[in-house]
mmCIF file of N, CA, C and O in Angstrom:
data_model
loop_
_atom_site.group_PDB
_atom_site.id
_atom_site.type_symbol
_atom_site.label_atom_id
_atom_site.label_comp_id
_atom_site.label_asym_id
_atom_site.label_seq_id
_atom_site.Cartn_x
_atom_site.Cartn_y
_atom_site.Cartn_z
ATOM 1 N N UNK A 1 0.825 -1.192 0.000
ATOM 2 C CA UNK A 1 0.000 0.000 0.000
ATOM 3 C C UNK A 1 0.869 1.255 0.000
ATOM 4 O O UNK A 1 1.845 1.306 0.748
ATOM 5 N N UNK A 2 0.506 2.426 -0.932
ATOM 6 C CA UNK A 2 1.225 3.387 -0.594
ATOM 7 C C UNK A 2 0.790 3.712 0.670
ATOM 8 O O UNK A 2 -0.315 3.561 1.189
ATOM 9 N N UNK A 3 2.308 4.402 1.293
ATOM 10 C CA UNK A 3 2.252 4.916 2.978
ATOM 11 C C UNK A 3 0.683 6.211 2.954
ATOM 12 O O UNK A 3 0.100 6.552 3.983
ATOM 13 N N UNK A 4 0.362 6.640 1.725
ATOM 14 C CA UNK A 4 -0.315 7.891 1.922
ATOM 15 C C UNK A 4 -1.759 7.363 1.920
ATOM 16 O O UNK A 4 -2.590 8.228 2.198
ATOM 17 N N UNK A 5 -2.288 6.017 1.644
ATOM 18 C CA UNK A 5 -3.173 5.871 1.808
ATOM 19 C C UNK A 5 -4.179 5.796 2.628
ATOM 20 O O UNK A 5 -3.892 5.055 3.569
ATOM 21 N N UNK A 6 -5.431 6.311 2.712
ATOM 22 C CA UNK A 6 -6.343 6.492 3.405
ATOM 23 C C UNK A 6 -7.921 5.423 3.562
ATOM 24 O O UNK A 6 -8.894 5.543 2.817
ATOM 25 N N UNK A 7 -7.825 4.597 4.512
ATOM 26 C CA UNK A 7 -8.961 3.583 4.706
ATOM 27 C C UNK A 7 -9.975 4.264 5.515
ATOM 28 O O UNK A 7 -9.767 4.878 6.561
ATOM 29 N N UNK A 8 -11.637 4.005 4.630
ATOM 30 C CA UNK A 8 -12.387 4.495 5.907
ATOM 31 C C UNK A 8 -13.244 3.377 5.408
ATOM 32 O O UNK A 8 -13.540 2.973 4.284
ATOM 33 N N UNK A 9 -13.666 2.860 7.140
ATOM 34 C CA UNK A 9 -14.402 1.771 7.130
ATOM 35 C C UNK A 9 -15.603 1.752 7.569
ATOM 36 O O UNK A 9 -15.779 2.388 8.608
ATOM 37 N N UNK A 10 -16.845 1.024 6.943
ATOM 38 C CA UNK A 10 -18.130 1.016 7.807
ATOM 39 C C UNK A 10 -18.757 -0.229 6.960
ATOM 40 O O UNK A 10 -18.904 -0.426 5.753
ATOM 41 N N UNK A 11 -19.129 -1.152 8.402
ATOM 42 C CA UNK A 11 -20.332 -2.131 8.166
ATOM 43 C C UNK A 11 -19.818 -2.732 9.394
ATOM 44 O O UNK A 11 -19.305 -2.155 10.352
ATOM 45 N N UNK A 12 -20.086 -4.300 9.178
ATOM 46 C CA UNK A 12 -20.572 -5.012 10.653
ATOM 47 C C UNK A 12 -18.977 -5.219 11.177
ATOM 48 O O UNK A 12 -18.084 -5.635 10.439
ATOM 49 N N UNK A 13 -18.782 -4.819 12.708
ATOM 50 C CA UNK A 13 -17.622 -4.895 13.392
ATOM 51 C C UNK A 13 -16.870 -6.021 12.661
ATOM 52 O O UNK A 13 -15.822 -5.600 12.170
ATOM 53 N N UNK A 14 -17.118 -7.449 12.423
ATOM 54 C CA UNK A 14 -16.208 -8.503 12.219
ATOM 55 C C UNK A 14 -15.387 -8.423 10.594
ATOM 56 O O UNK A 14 -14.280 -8.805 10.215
ATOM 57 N N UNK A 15 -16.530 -7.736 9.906
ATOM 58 C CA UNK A 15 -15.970 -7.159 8.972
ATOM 59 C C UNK A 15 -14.831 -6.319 8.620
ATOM 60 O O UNK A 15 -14.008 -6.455 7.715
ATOM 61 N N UNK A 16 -14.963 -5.324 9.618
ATOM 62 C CA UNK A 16 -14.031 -3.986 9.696
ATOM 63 C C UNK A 16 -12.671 -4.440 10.346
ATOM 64 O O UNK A 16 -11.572 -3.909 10.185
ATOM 65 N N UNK A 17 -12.976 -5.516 11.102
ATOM 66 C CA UNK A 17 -11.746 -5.806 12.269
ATOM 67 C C UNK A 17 -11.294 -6.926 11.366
ATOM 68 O O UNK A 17 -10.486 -7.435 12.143
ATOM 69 N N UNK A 18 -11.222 -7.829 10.063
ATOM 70 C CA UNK A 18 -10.837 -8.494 9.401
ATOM 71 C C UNK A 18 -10.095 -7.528 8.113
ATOM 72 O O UNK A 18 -9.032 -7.903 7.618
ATOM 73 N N UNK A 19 -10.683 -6.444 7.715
ATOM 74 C CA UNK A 19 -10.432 -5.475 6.794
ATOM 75 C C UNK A 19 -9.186 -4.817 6.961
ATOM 76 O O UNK A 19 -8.230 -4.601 6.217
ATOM 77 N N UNK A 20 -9.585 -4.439 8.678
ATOM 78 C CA UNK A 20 -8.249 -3.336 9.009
ATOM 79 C C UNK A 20 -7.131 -4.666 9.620
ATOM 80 O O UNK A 20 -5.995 -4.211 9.755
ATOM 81 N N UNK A 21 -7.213 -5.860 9.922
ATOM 82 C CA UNK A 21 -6.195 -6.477 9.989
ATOM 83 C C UNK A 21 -5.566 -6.871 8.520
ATOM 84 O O UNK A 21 -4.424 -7.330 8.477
ATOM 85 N N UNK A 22 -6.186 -6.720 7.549
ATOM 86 C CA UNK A 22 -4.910 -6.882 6.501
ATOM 87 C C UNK A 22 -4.913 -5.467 5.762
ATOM 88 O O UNK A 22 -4.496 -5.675 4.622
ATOM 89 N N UNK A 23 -5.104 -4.595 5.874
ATOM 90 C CA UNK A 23 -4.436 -3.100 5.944
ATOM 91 C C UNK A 23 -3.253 -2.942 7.149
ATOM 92 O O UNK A 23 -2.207 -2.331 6.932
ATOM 93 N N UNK A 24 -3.455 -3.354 7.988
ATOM 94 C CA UNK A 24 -2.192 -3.185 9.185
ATOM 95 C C UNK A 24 -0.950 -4.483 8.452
ATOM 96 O O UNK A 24 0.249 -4.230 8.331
ATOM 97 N N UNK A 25 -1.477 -5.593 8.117
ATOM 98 C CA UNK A 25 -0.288 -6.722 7.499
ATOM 99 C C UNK A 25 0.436 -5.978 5.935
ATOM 100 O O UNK A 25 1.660 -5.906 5.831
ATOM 101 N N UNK A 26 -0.245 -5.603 5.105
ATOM 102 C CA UNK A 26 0.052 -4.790 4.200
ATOM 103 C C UNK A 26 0.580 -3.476 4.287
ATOM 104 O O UNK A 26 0.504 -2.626 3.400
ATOM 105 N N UNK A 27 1.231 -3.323 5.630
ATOM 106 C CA UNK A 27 2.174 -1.960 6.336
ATOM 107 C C UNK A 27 1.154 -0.514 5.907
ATOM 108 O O UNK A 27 1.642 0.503 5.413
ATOM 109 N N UNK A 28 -0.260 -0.682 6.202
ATOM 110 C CA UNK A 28 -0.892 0.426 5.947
ATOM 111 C C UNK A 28 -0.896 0.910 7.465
ATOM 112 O O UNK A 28 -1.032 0.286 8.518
ATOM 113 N N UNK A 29 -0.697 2.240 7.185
ATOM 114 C CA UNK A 29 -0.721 2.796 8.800
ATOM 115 C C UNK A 29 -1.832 3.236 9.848
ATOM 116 O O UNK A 29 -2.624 4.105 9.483
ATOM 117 N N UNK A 30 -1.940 2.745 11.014
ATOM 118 C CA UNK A 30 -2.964 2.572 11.551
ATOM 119 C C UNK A 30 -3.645 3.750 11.348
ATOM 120 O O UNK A 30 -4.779 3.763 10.870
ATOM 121 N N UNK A 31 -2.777 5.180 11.817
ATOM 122 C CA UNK A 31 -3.924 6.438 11.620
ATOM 123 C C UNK A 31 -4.174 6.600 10.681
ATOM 124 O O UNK A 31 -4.576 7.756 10.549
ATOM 125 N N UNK A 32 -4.186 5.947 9.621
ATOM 126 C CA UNK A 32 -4.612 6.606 8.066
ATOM 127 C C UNK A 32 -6.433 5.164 7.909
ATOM 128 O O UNK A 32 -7.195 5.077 6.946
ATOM 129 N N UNK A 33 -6.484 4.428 9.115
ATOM 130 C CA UNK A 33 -7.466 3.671 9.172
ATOM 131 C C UNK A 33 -8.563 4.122 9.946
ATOM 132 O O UNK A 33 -8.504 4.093 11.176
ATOM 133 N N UNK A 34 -9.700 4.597 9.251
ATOM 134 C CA UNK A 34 -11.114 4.957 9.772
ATOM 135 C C UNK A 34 -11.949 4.457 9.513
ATOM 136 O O UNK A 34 -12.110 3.655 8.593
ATOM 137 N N UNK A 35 -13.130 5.069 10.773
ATOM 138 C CA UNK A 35 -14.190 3.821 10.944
ATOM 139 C C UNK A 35 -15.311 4.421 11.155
ATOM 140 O O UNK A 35 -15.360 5.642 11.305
ATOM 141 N N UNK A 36 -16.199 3.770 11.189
ATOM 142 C CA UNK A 36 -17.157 4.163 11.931
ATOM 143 C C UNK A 36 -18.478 3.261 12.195
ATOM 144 O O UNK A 36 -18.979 2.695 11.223
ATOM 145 N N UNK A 37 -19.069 3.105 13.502
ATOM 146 C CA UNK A 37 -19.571 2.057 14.071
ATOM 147 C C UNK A 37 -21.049 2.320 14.259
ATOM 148 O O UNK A 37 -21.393 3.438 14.642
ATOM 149 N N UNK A 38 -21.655 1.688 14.100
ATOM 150 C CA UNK A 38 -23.735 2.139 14.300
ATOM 151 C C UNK A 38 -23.677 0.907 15.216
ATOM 152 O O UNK A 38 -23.381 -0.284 15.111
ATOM 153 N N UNK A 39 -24.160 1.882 16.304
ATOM 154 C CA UNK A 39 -24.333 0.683 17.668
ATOM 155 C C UNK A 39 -23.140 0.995 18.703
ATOM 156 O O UNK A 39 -22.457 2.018 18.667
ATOM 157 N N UNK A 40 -23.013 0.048 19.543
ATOM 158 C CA UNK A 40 -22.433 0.637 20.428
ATOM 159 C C UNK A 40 -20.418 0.010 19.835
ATOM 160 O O UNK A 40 -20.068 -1.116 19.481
ATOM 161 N N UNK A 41 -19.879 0.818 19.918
ATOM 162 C CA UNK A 41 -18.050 0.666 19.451
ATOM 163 C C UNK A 41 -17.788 0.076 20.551
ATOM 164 O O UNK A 41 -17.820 0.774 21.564
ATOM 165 N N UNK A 42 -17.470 -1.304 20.675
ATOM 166 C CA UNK A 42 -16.678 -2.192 20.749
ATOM 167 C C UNK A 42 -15.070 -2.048 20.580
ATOM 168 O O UNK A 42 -14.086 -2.554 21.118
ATOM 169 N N UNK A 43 -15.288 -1.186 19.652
ATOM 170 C CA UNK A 43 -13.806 -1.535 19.125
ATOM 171 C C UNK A 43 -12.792 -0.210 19.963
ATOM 172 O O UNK A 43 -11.735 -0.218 20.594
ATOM 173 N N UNK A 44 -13.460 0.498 19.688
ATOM 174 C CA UNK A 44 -12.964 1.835 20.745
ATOM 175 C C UNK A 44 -11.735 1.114 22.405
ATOM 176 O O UNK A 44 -12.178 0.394 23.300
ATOM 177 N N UNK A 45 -10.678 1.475 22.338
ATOM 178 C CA UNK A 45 -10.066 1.181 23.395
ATOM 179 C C UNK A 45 -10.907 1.884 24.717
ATOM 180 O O UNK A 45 -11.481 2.949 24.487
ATOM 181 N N UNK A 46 -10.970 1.418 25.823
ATOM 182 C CA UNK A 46 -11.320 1.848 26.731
ATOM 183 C C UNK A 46 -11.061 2.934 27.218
ATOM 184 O O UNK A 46 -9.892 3.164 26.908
ATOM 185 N N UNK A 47 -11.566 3.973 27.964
ATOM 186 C CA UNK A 47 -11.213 5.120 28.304
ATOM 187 C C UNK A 47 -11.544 5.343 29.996
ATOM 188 O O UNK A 47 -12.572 5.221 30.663
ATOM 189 N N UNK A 48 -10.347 5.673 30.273
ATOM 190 C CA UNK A 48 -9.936 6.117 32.055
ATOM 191 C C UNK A 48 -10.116 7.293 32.652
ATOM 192 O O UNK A 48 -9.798 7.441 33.832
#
């Protein structure tokens, strides 16, 4: 992947989290990976 590329993702979590794991294996960079979730984000790291 070029480094400049930009992923934005939307549909069902197992989808997105299979999608963006081979964008991350294909050295795409995580912040250039977006999302967005209907329902409650799961995927969201926890917040303190």
């Amino acid at each position: 992947l070029d480094p400049n590329t930009q992923a934005y993702l939307c549909g069902p979590l197992p989808f997105m989290l299979s999608l963006r794991e081979a964008l991350l294996e294909r050295n795409g960079p995580a912040e250039n990976i977006h999302y967005e979730v209907f329902g409650p984000d799961s995927w969201a790291p926890a917040r303190s």
